[in-house]
Amino acid sequence: MLFRVTSGQVLFAGLAFFISSLCFAQIIVTDDLGREVRLAKPAQRIVSLAPHNTENLFTAGAGEQIVGTVDHSDFPKQALDIQRIGNYKQVNIEAILGLKPDLIVAWSSGNTDESVQRLIDLGLPVFYSEPETFEQIISNVERLARLSGNLERAAPRLTEMRKTYQALQTEYAGKQPVRVFYQVWDQPLITLNGEHSVSHAFELCGGINVFTDEPTIAPRINIEGVIAKNPQIILLAGHSAAQSVGWIDTWAKWPSIDAVAADQVKHIDADVINRPTQRFLEGTRQICELIDTARAALP
Amino acid sequence: MSPLYTHRFLFIGLLFALTAAALGSMLSGSVDIELGEALDILAHSVSPGESLNFSDDMQVKQAVLMQIRLPRVMLAVITGLTLAVSGTVMQGMFRNPLADPGLMGISAGCAFGAALFAVLGANWLAAMGGISSVWALPVAAFLGGLLSTWLVFFLGRSGQRTDVATMLLAGIAINVIATAGTSALKFVADDQALRGVVFWLMGNLGSTPWDRLLWVAPVQLASVVAMFFYAPTLNAFLLGEAEAQHLGYNVERSKRILILLVALSVGLSVSLAGVIGFVGLVVPHLLRRLVGADHRVLLPASALLGAVLVLLADWLSRTLLAPTEIPVGILMALTGGPFFIWLLLTTRYRFVR
C-alpha cells in the first residue's frame, strides 16, 4: 500500500485541524430553516433576496456590505442605491454571481426554491430568513450582525429593540381584550389569520383578531362576515392614508358594527407593519395605542 | 301549438329552481336571517317608513339583505342569463359547438383592458385627483373587451361578407395575444397593483352596489330580449348561411347585430362580475339535449338555466368556507368542466337535431 496512515499521522492531522480552526475562527450560525451557515470570516459582500432582509441588514449595521438586492428594497433610503438583481420571485443568478458575494440572505417563503438551491449548489453560503415573532425578528438582526462581523456595532440597537418589546409586553399585559378586524385590501376584502406576525402584534396589545381561526393566512372574506364578527376596532392597512380614506367610506354604511358606531375605524401604514423588521416593533406600538383608544371608547 | 307550450314543464321546473336558488342564496350567509324575517323585511322595504319600527337586530338584517344579498342575487341572475343566452347565440350563429362568448376574445380583451389600467392607469388617475378605481376598472375592462371583439369582427370580414370560420380563427389569435399581454403585465407589475385584477379575473359577484347594477342591468336585459327576437333567424342559420339567405333572412345584417349584442351584453357582464367561464358553453349543450335545437325554446330556457347555475355557484362560493369566499369563476370551472366531460361521454349527440 502506497499511502499507509499511521496513528501518529492521524493525531497530527487532527491537531493541525484543531489549531487551524482556532486561527481562522469560523462563524457558525443556524438559520430559520435550522440549517447551519458557516463563514470563514465575516461576510463583506452580501446579497439580500428580500426587502425585509435588506432592512434587517441595515439594522444589523451591515448596510454598506450589501452589494445586491431585489426590487422594493426601499427602506432605509440608502437601500435605493444598491444594485438590483431582480425581484424576490425571479432573481438573476448570473447577476448575483457577477457580484462575487460571500453571503446570500434568502427568504424561504418568498424566493423560488430552485433559484436559491442553485446558489447553494454553486457553493455560496445561504442564510434563510423567516422571522414571524418578535423574538425571531430580534434574533434575525443579531445573527445577521454576527455573520457580517457587526455584533458590537449592532449591540445598542439590539438592546433598544429588546427594551421596546419588553415595555410593550408589560404595558399591555392583562388589559381588557378588544376585538380587532385588520383589513389588508378592500377589493377583494382580505384580512390575516392568527398565524401572521401582525396577529401576534394584536395579541401583545391585548387585541383579538376576529378572523384568527381562518384556515388560510390571508383569507378573502366578505362584508357580512365582518358584520357577524362585530369588531370593536377596524384597522385599515392601506399603503397610504389616502387609500385608507376610501376604505373608511365603505364601513360608514354599517353603523351596526361597534367599531363604526364608536368611530374606531383607523389607518395604519402597511409598509411599517407588514415587514418583519425593526419597524414592525414601531408599528406594533402604534397598533397598541390605537387599540388602547378603542378600549377607552368601550361602553 | 307554441313550442314554449310543448316544453311547459321544463319552464315551470326552471322557474321553480330559479326561485328556490334565489331564496336559498338570500337566506344563507354569516348573518342568520330566517325566511319569515326576510319576507317581513322585503314587505317593509316595498312600503318604506315602517322599517323604523324594526329592532336593532332586524335593522342589521335588513341592511344585510337589501344592501349585500339582494344586489348579489340580482347580479348573479343577470350574469348567468347574459352569458348563457350569448353562448347559445354564438353556437347557433357559428354552427360550431365550441363557440362561446370567450371565443370572440371578449373575456381576454376585458382582462387585458383591466390589467393595463391597473398597471399604467391607476397611478395616472390617482395623480389626476384620486378618482376611485371602483368605476374605472370596469370601464377599462369593457373598452378592452369591445376593442378585441371589433378586431375579431374586422379580421373576419372579407369584402362585404363576414366569414364565420375566419372569425373563429381570428378569435383564437386575439385571445392568445390578449392573454399573453395580460401575462406580460402581470410579470412586470408588482403584486399590489395587480391584486385587484387577479381577483376580478376569477369572477366576483359580491362587490357591485345597487347604483352600478341599476345602470348596467337594463342594457344587458334589453340586449338579451333583442336576441330572443332572432330565434327564427338562428334556426334558419342551422341549415347553412346560403340556405338562410334563400329563405329570405338578411344574413349579413343579422350576424352583425347579433355580434354587437353579444359583445355589449357580455362586455358589461364581465366588467361587473369578472370572468365566469363555462356557463356560455355548458348551458346550450345541456339544453339542446333536452329540448332540441329550436332556438325559440332554447334561448329563453338558456336564460333561466344560466341564471340558476350562476346563482348556485355563487351560493356555494360564499358558503362552503364561510366567511372565506372562493372566487366563483374557479368554482364554476371546477364543477362545469367535469360535468361537460360527462355530457360528452354519455351522448355522442349530433349538434343539429
XYZ file of C-alpha atoms in Angstrom:
652
model
C 0.000 0.000 0.000
C 1.471 3.280 -1.036
C -0.205 5.581 1.465
C -0.052 3.956 4.789
C -1.573 6.026 7.511
C -0.085 5.666 10.929
C -1.908 6.600 14.072
C 0.710 9.284 14.659
C -0.171 10.915 11.358
C -3.863 10.876 12.213
C -3.154 12.501 15.530
C -1.014 15.138 13.850
C -3.693 15.888 11.238
C -6.344 16.228 13.904
C -4.168 18.574 15.900
C -3.403 20.642 12.815
C -7.085 20.963 12.011
C -7.860 21.992 15.575
C -5.149 24.657 15.588
C -6.139 25.978 12.165
C -9.770 26.282 13.224
C -8.639 28.322 16.193
C -6.598 30.634 13.992
C -9.322 31.075 11.343
C -12.197 31.382 13.780
C -15.252 30.228 11.906
C -18.592 31.951 12.242
C -21.352 29.364 12.670
C -24.984 30.450 12.758
C -28.236 28.491 12.489
C -30.724 29.986 10.028
C -34.539 29.974 10.267
C -34.811 26.639 8.452
C -32.463 25.072 11.015
C -29.535 24.881 8.570
C -26.038 25.667 9.713
C -24.366 28.574 7.945
C -20.549 28.621 8.222
C -18.325 31.510 7.226
C -14.531 31.505 7.494
C -14.570 35.272 8.001
C -17.269 37.958 8.321
C -19.188 38.475 5.077
C -18.177 41.618 3.190
C -20.225 41.227 0.009
C -23.808 40.368 0.898
C -26.739 39.822 -1.480
C -30.206 40.234 0.068
C -33.117 38.468 -1.641
C -35.982 40.198 0.203
C -36.878 43.759 1.240
C -37.118 42.764 4.915
C -33.642 41.209 4.755
C -32.199 44.443 3.397
C -33.863 46.363 6.203
C -32.637 43.937 8.868
C -29.104 44.031 7.435
C -29.111 47.825 7.780
C -30.322 47.493 11.366
C -27.505 44.997 11.975
C -25.033 47.618 10.770
C -24.244 45.768 7.540
C -25.923 48.187 5.139
C -22.678 49.120 3.397
C -21.768 45.469 2.936
C -24.837 44.793 0.760
C -23.773 44.587 -2.893
C -27.058 43.482 -4.406
C -30.744 43.332 -3.524
C -34.220 42.871 -5.011
C -36.925 45.328 -6.111
C -38.963 47.103 -3.422
C -35.993 47.282 -1.064
C -36.874 50.876 -0.262
C -36.025 51.278 3.396
C -33.888 52.888 4.677
C -33.338 55.442 1.873
C -29.759 54.274 1.238
C -31.141 50.895 0.189
C -32.444 52.513 -3.009
C -28.849 52.949 -4.270
C -27.996 49.242 -4.039
C -27.786 47.356 -7.314
C -30.925 45.307 -8.169
C -30.661 41.655 -9.180
C -34.351 41.015 -9.929
C -37.439 40.722 -7.752
C -37.951 38.324 -4.878
C -39.699 35.783 -7.099
C -37.326 35.997 -10.032
C -33.644 36.600 -9.326
C -30.919 36.743 -11.930
C -28.399 34.063 -10.912
C -25.715 35.346 -13.283
C -26.012 38.877 -11.940
C -25.635 37.526 -8.400
C -22.536 35.519 -9.334
C -21.099 38.582 -11.061
C -21.259 40.455 -7.761
C -18.959 37.829 -6.181
C -20.977 37.614 -2.958
C -19.733 35.833 0.154
C -23.202 35.603 1.757
C -26.744 35.313 0.414
C -29.632 36.211 2.703
C -32.713 34.447 1.297
C -36.408 34.417 2.203
C -37.758 30.879 2.470
C -41.456 31.605 1.891
C -40.872 34.261 -0.776
C -37.971 33.223 -3.013
C -38.335 30.388 -5.505
C -36.667 27.311 -4.048
C -34.992 26.346 -7.335
C -33.040 29.550 -7.714
C -31.809 29.587 -4.104
C -30.905 25.898 -4.379
C -28.766 26.694 -7.416
C -26.889 29.287 -5.394
C -26.340 26.695 -2.648
C -25.173 24.146 -5.236
C -22.706 26.696 -6.563
C -21.132 26.721 -3.106
C -22.399 30.071 -1.856
C -23.288 30.331 1.854
C -27.047 30.978 2.139
C -28.844 32.224 5.247
C -32.593 31.604 5.099
C -34.636 34.203 6.971
C -38.272 33.747 8.018
C -38.931 35.779 11.174
C -42.502 35.570 12.482
C -42.418 36.559 16.146
C -40.812 39.492 17.960
C -38.097 37.232 19.358
C -37.349 35.906 15.895
C -37.049 39.394 14.408
C -34.569 40.428 17.093
C -32.644 37.173 16.751
C -32.563 37.647 12.956
C -30.879 41.018 13.318
C -28.466 39.550 15.834
C -27.471 36.623 13.633
C -27.044 38.898 10.610
C -24.803 41.128 12.728
C -22.765 38.072 13.687
C -22.410 36.903 10.078
C -21.332 40.343 8.915
C -18.985 40.966 11.839
C -21.046 43.831 13.240
C -22.056 42.414 16.602
C -20.539 45.302 18.550
C -21.958 47.923 16.239
C -25.455 46.421 16.421
C -25.447 45.907 20.185
C -27.130 49.228 21.131
C -29.892 48.702 18.559
C -30.500 45.137 19.706
C -30.801 46.352 23.290
C -33.213 49.056 22.161
C -35.382 46.533 20.293
C -35.494 44.199 23.278
C -36.443 47.126 25.529
C -39.263 48.235 23.224
C -40.604 44.700 23.125
C -40.447 44.269 26.904
C -42.023 47.679 27.513
C -44.966 46.782 25.262
C -45.311 43.403 26.943
C -45.518 44.864 30.443
C -47.703 47.797 29.449
C -50.463 45.841 27.724
C -50.434 42.579 29.633
C -53.770 41.825 31.279
C -55.660 44.688 29.633
C -59.291 44.258 28.623
C -59.492 42.358 25.299
C -60.602 44.273 22.184
C -61.958 42.606 19.036
C -59.836 43.696 16.047
C -60.527 43.459 12.330
C -57.429 44.051 10.197
C -58.126 44.958 6.570
C -55.302 44.303 4.111
C -57.273 45.203 0.991
C -60.786 46.318 0.035
C -61.473 44.747 -3.376
C -61.412 41.871 -2.549
C -61.759 42.189 1.192
C -58.672 40.464 2.616
C -57.605 40.040 6.230
C -54.941 37.992 8.043
C -55.407 34.957 10.274
C -53.810 34.199 13.637
C -50.595 32.786 12.163
C -49.448 36.089 10.697
C -46.962 38.204 12.616
C -49.434 41.127 12.557
C -51.854 38.994 14.538
C -49.083 38.387 17.100
C -48.839 42.161 17.428
C -52.557 42.317 18.310
C -52.091 39.663 20.984
C -49.275 41.681 22.504
C -51.556 44.745 22.604
C -54.427 42.856 24.204
C -56.395 42.659 20.947
C -58.178 39.632 19.497
C -58.065 39.091 15.754
C -61.705 38.276 14.878
C -60.576 36.084 11.984
C -57.817 34.320 13.871
C -59.165 30.812 13.134
C -59.435 31.121 9.345
C -57.589 28.288 7.557
C -55.537 30.417 5.157
C -53.024 33.048 6.203
C -54.581 35.859 4.131
C -58.233 34.832 3.763
C -60.580 36.539 1.339
C -63.721 37.272 3.317
C -66.964 39.197 2.804
C -68.531 42.231 4.462
C -71.230 40.067 6.004
C -68.585 38.039 7.830
C -67.245 41.228 9.384
C -70.736 42.343 10.395
C -71.328 38.990 12.075
C -67.980 39.158 13.961
C -68.754 42.731 15.061
C -65.201 44.059 15.677
C -64.580 46.902 18.158
C -61.787 48.412 16.082
C -61.128 48.223 12.337
C -57.525 48.752 11.237
C -57.103 49.683 7.577
C -53.617 48.792 6.366
C -53.513 50.807 3.147
C -50.249 51.853 1.582
C -51.161 55.465 2.176
C -53.602 57.392 4.324
C -55.385 58.455 1.107
C -56.046 54.845 0.180
C -57.466 54.094 3.591
C -59.847 57.069 3.368
C -61.695 55.362 0.533
C -61.993 52.224 2.640
C -63.384 54.143 5.629
C -66.319 55.273 3.479
C -67.267 51.643 2.795
C -67.550 50.966 6.520
C -69.515 54.128 7.303
C -72.535 52.377 5.741
C -72.539 49.776 8.524
C -73.254 51.537 11.846
C -74.297 48.222 13.391
C -70.584 47.366 13.711
C -69.304 48.526 17.118
C -66.098 49.907 15.605
C -68.059 52.074 13.175
C -70.524 53.283 15.813
C -67.666 54.263 18.149
C -65.696 55.894 15.301
C -62.841 53.404 15.676
C -62.022 52.809 12.004
C -58.337 53.763 11.752
C -55.497 53.821 9.246
C -52.214 52.061 9.902
C -49.292 52.280 7.449
C -48.974 48.868 5.805
C -45.273 49.295 4.992
C -44.452 49.765 8.658
C -46.336 46.771 9.942
C -46.140 44.190 7.144
C -42.380 43.603 7.132
C -40.774 41.625 9.965
C -38.163 44.263 10.818
C -37.343 46.828 13.472
C -40.158 48.959 12.057
C -42.589 46.183 12.959
C -41.900 46.967 16.604
C -42.681 50.634 15.927
C -45.831 49.611 14.058
C -46.853 47.419 16.959
C -46.513 50.377 19.307
C -48.853 52.382 17.021
C -51.328 49.487 16.889
C -51.244 49.148 20.676
C -52.011 52.850 21.057
C -54.917 52.637 18.564
C -56.311 49.566 20.302
C -55.960 51.322 23.649
C -58.002 54.282 22.352
C -60.677 51.856 21.186
C -60.523 50.210 24.613
C -61.186 53.563 26.273
C -64.201 54.039 23.990
C -65.733 50.710 25.043
C -69.011 51.099 26.928
C -99.090 24.757 -30.769
C -96.475 27.105 -29.437
C -93.119 25.393 -28.892
C -92.932 27.085 -25.499
C -96.159 25.320 -24.502
C -94.792 21.955 -25.603
C -91.973 22.342 -23.118
C -94.076 23.967 -20.401
C -92.934 21.507 -17.724
C -89.300 22.362 -18.381
C -90.043 26.055 -17.994
C -92.092 25.556 -14.842
C -89.273 23.452 -13.424
C -86.653 26.066 -14.309
C -88.711 28.902 -12.840
C -89.171 26.881 -9.655
C -85.431 26.162 -9.481
C -84.664 29.838 -10.028
C -86.968 30.928 -7.211
C -85.607 28.276 -4.863
C -81.977 29.127 -5.651
C -82.611 32.861 -5.234
C -84.368 32.373 -1.900
C -81.772 29.922 -0.631
C -78.999 32.269 -1.624
C -80.694 35.187 0.125
C -81.166 33.236 3.356
C -77.636 31.948 3.792
C -74.561 33.792 4.961
C -72.649 34.782 8.074
C -75.613 36.735 9.451
C -78.580 34.442 10.168
C -81.823 35.514 8.536
C -84.974 33.381 8.764
C -87.438 33.074 5.884
C -90.142 34.886 7.888
C -87.785 37.720 8.750
C -86.693 38.022 5.121
C -90.282 38.234 3.896
C -91.027 40.775 6.628
C -88.080 42.903 5.543
C -88.995 42.645 1.869
C -92.588 43.636 2.612
C -91.468 46.633 4.675
C -88.938 47.701 2.074
C -91.661 47.899 -0.542
C -93.523 50.398 1.643
C -90.760 52.339 3.403
C -91.275 54.248 6.622
C -92.473 51.281 8.595
C -88.950 49.869 8.915
C -88.414 52.392 11.695
C -90.276 50.002 13.972
C -87.613 47.338 13.490
C -85.411 46.339 16.406
C -81.651 46.976 16.153
C -81.111 43.346 15.292
C -83.677 43.479 12.486
C -82.171 46.687 11.118
C -78.820 44.923 10.703
C -80.569 42.060 8.945
C -82.462 44.485 6.751
C -79.227 46.197 5.718
C -77.512 42.869 5.020
C -80.438 41.583 2.979
C -81.117 44.734 0.991
C -77.567 46.075 0.527
C -75.498 42.906 0.223
C -77.528 39.849 -0.654
C -80.254 41.214 -2.925
C -77.875 43.055 -5.312
C -75.709 39.966 -5.302
C -78.576 37.675 -6.270
C -79.682 40.142 -8.942
C -76.172 40.308 -10.394
C -75.865 36.502 -10.379
C -79.171 36.195 -12.246
C -78.348 38.835 -14.826
C -74.821 37.470 -15.353
C -75.958 33.881 -15.796
C -78.740 34.925 -18.118
C -76.475 37.039 -20.300
C -73.663 34.505 -20.551
C -75.933 31.546 -21.306
C -78.026 33.329 -23.940
C -74.903 34.766 -25.578
C -73.354 31.312 -25.651
C -76.438 29.864 -27.314
C -76.483 32.647 -29.885
C -72.786 32.215 -30.653
C -73.082 28.451 -31.103
C -76.110 28.872 -33.330
C -74.580 31.607 -35.425
C -71.192 29.931 -35.851
C -72.781 26.477 -36.206
C -69.913 25.364 -34.015
C -70.314 23.508 -30.730
C -67.160 25.106 -29.328
C -68.270 28.695 -29.709
C -68.886 30.677 -26.550
C -68.580 34.358 -25.619
C -64.961 33.841 -24.615
C -64.113 32.852 -28.153
C -64.701 36.312 -29.536
C -61.865 37.499 -27.358
C -64.297 39.347 -25.119
C -63.135 37.926 -21.799
C -59.461 38.029 -22.732
C -59.828 41.571 -24.039
C -61.616 42.664 -20.880
C -58.871 41.119 -18.783
C -56.183 42.876 -20.772
C -58.009 46.205 -20.522
C -58.340 45.834 -16.773
C -54.720 44.786 -16.299
C -53.451 47.608 -18.482
C -55.447 50.058 -16.429
C -54.281 48.623 -13.120
C -50.622 48.758 -14.118
C -50.440 52.007 -16.044
C -53.667 53.896 -15.498
C -54.264 53.665 -11.767
C -51.298 55.859 -10.825
C -52.204 58.320 -13.514
C -55.793 58.521 -12.284
C -54.627 58.937 -8.707
C -52.419 61.810 -9.858
C -55.409 63.365 -11.614
C -57.134 63.742 -8.287
C -57.732 60.360 -6.777
C -60.668 59.183 -8.862
C -61.774 55.918 -7.361
C -60.819 52.841 -9.361
C -64.152 51.343 -8.364
C -65.632 52.763 -11.545
C -62.544 52.993 -13.688
C -61.597 49.321 -13.668
C -64.928 48.070 -15.074
C -64.884 50.799 -17.733
C -61.334 49.892 -18.781
C -62.356 46.237 -18.931
C -65.392 46.978 -21.055
C -63.356 49.041 -23.522
C -60.759 46.280 -23.770
C -63.459 43.717 -24.497
C -65.128 45.899 -27.097
C -61.824 46.588 -28.845
C -60.876 42.926 -29.098
C -64.337 41.957 -30.364
C -64.121 44.644 -33.005
C -60.708 43.340 -34.060
C -62.027 39.785 -34.371
C -65.001 41.011 -36.367
C -62.792 43.189 -38.585
C -60.392 40.327 -39.304
C -63.296 38.012 -40.103
C -64.622 40.271 -42.844
C -63.777 39.691 -46.457
C -65.268 42.292 -48.734
C -68.901 42.697 -47.783
C -69.175 39.263 -46.202
C -68.392 38.109 -42.698
C -66.658 34.762 -42.848
C -67.501 32.761 -39.738
C -64.596 30.340 -39.999
C -62.064 33.174 -40.313
C -63.699 34.893 -37.380
C -63.288 31.805 -35.202
C -59.608 31.617 -36.073
C -59.136 35.352 -35.579
C -60.861 34.958 -32.199
C -58.329 32.341 -31.166
C -55.453 34.580 -32.279
C -56.785 37.650 -30.465
C -57.389 35.519 -27.368
C -53.784 34.342 -27.393
C -52.419 37.850 -27.910
C -54.591 39.423 -25.195
C -53.800 36.641 -22.726
C -50.071 36.978 -23.407
C -50.398 40.737 -22.937
C -52.053 40.201 -19.563
C -49.321 37.746 -18.553
C -46.656 40.241 -19.604
C -48.300 42.923 -17.461
C -48.514 40.507 -14.542
C -44.826 39.838 -14.957
C -43.685 43.459 -14.912
C -46.114 44.818 -12.331
C -45.870 44.426 -8.584
C -48.351 42.382 -6.600
C -50.154 45.337 -5.162
C -51.120 46.927 -8.478
C -52.460 43.676 -9.852
C -54.154 42.326 -6.762
C -57.481 43.800 -7.822
C -57.217 42.491 -11.386
C -56.195 38.963 -10.494
C -59.101 38.825 -8.094
C -61.526 40.189 -10.620
C -60.328 37.750 -13.286
C -61.535 34.896 -11.098
C -65.065 36.258 -11.039
C -66.807 38.008 -8.194
C -70.450 38.878 -7.724
C -70.112 40.424 -4.291
C -68.892 43.935 -4.823
C -71.382 45.577 -7.157
C -73.531 48.210 -5.434
C -77.102 48.982 -6.425
C -76.355 52.132 -8.387
C -73.969 50.432 -10.792
C -76.275 47.437 -11.145
C -79.227 49.665 -11.970
C -77.240 51.406 -14.696
C -75.957 48.293 -16.380
C -78.578 45.581 -15.883
C -81.289 47.223 -18.055
C -78.886 47.425 -21.003
C -77.990 43.753 -20.564
C -81.635 42.726 -20.271
C -82.568 44.732 -23.359
C -79.763 43.060 -25.350
C -80.910 39.620 -24.247
C -84.523 40.328 -25.155
C -83.373 41.631 -28.529
C -81.520 38.372 -29.078
C -84.738 36.433 -28.391
C -86.242 38.038 -31.500
C -83.532 36.450 -33.620
C -84.603 32.897 -32.705
C -86.171 32.168 -36.138
C -83.092 33.599 -37.889
C -80.816 31.377 -35.796
C -82.987 28.374 -36.685
C -82.521 29.210 -40.358
C -78.752 29.586 -39.779
C -78.638 25.940 -38.731
C -79.362 24.977 -42.339
C -76.405 26.985 -43.530
C -75.866 30.659 -44.335
C -76.701 30.311 -48.018
C -79.917 28.456 -47.201
C -80.900 31.090 -44.654
C -80.291 33.748 -47.282
C -82.555 31.881 -49.700
C -85.238 31.614 -47.048
C -85.330 35.395 -47.068
C -83.289 36.273 -43.983
C -80.790 39.104 -44.142
C -77.837 37.003 -43.064
C -75.130 39.691 -43.015
C -77.206 42.185 -41.080
C -78.329 39.566 -38.536
C -74.765 38.442 -37.944
C -73.553 41.988 -37.363
C -76.397 42.836 -34.991
C -76.037 39.599 -33.039
C -72.290 40.052 -32.623
C -72.845 43.593 -31.417
C -75.488 42.457 -28.914
C -73.280 39.663 -27.595
C -70.270 41.957 -27.291
C -72.288 44.605 -25.489
C -74.032 42.362 -23.000
C -71.073 40.082 -22.261
C -68.666 43.008 -22.068
C -70.926 44.636 -19.484
C -71.320 41.376 -17.597
C -67.561 40.784 -17.430
C -66.941 44.357 -16.366
C -69.301 43.900 -13.394
C -68.799 40.293 -12.367
C -65.402 39.408 -13.785
C -64.667 36.365 -15.876
C -67.042 33.475 -15.251
C -66.430 30.828 -17.849
C -68.252 27.696 -18.881
C -71.844 28.914 -18.422
C -71.996 30.001 -22.041
C -70.610 26.665 -23.198
C -72.395 24.140 -20.978
C -75.913 25.563 -20.838
C -76.731 25.399 -24.581
C -75.256 21.907 -24.863
C -77.278 20.585 -21.965
C -80.496 22.168 -23.157
C -80.061 21.084 -26.761
C -80.038 17.552 -25.392
C -83.269 18.140 -23.520
C -85.342 20.240 -25.911
C -83.657 20.018 -29.305
C -82.220 22.761 -31.452
C -85.229 25.084 -31.774
C -83.925 28.488 -30.674
C -87.435 29.699 -29.814
C -87.256 27.295 -26.841
C -83.506 27.171 -26.472
C -82.970 30.907 -25.892
C -85.450 31.508 -23.039
C -84.568 28.155 -21.452
C -80.852 29.077 -21.606
C -81.600 32.350 -19.873
C -83.290 30.574 -16.949
C -80.786 27.733 -16.635
C -77.820 30.111 -16.864
C -79.268 32.231 -14.078
C -79.842 29.155 -11.888
C -76.313 27.839 -12.455
C -74.546 31.097 -11.619
C -76.791 31.583 -8.584
C -75.899 28.121 -7.290
C -72.195 28.590 -7.999
C -72.185 31.899 -6.132
C -74.151 30.422 -3.257
C -71.583 27.628 -2.907
C -68.678 30.024 -3.320
C -69.626 32.023 -0.258
C -70.971 29.263 2.000
C -68.525 26.367 1.530
C -65.737 28.033 3.523
C -67.672 30.968 5.052
C -66.657 33.624 5.919
C -63.871 32.951 3.395
C -65.084 33.311 -0.191
C -63.971 31.111 -3.064
C -63.859 33.009 -6.370
C -66.990 31.996 -8.270
C -65.112 31.622 -11.585
C -62.912 28.918 -10.107
C -65.890 27.074 -8.660
C -67.755 27.265 -11.959
C -64.833 25.853 -13.931
C -64.181 23.124 -11.367
C -67.776 21.886 -11.428
C -68.582 22.779 -15.042
C -65.552 21.037 -16.534
C -66.250 17.519 -15.250
C -69.944 17.983 -15.994
C -69.141 18.856 -19.588
C -66.938 15.780 -19.931
C -69.769 13.655 -18.545
C -72.074 15.210 -21.107
C -69.638 14.289 -23.872
C -69.241 10.728 -22.661
C -72.903 9.915 -22.175
C -74.096 11.225 -25.530
C -72.483 11.179 -28.867
C -75.206 13.544 -29.852
C -75.295 15.488 -33.058
C -75.043 19.257 -32.872
C -78.141 19.755 -35.046
C -81.089 17.541 -34.389
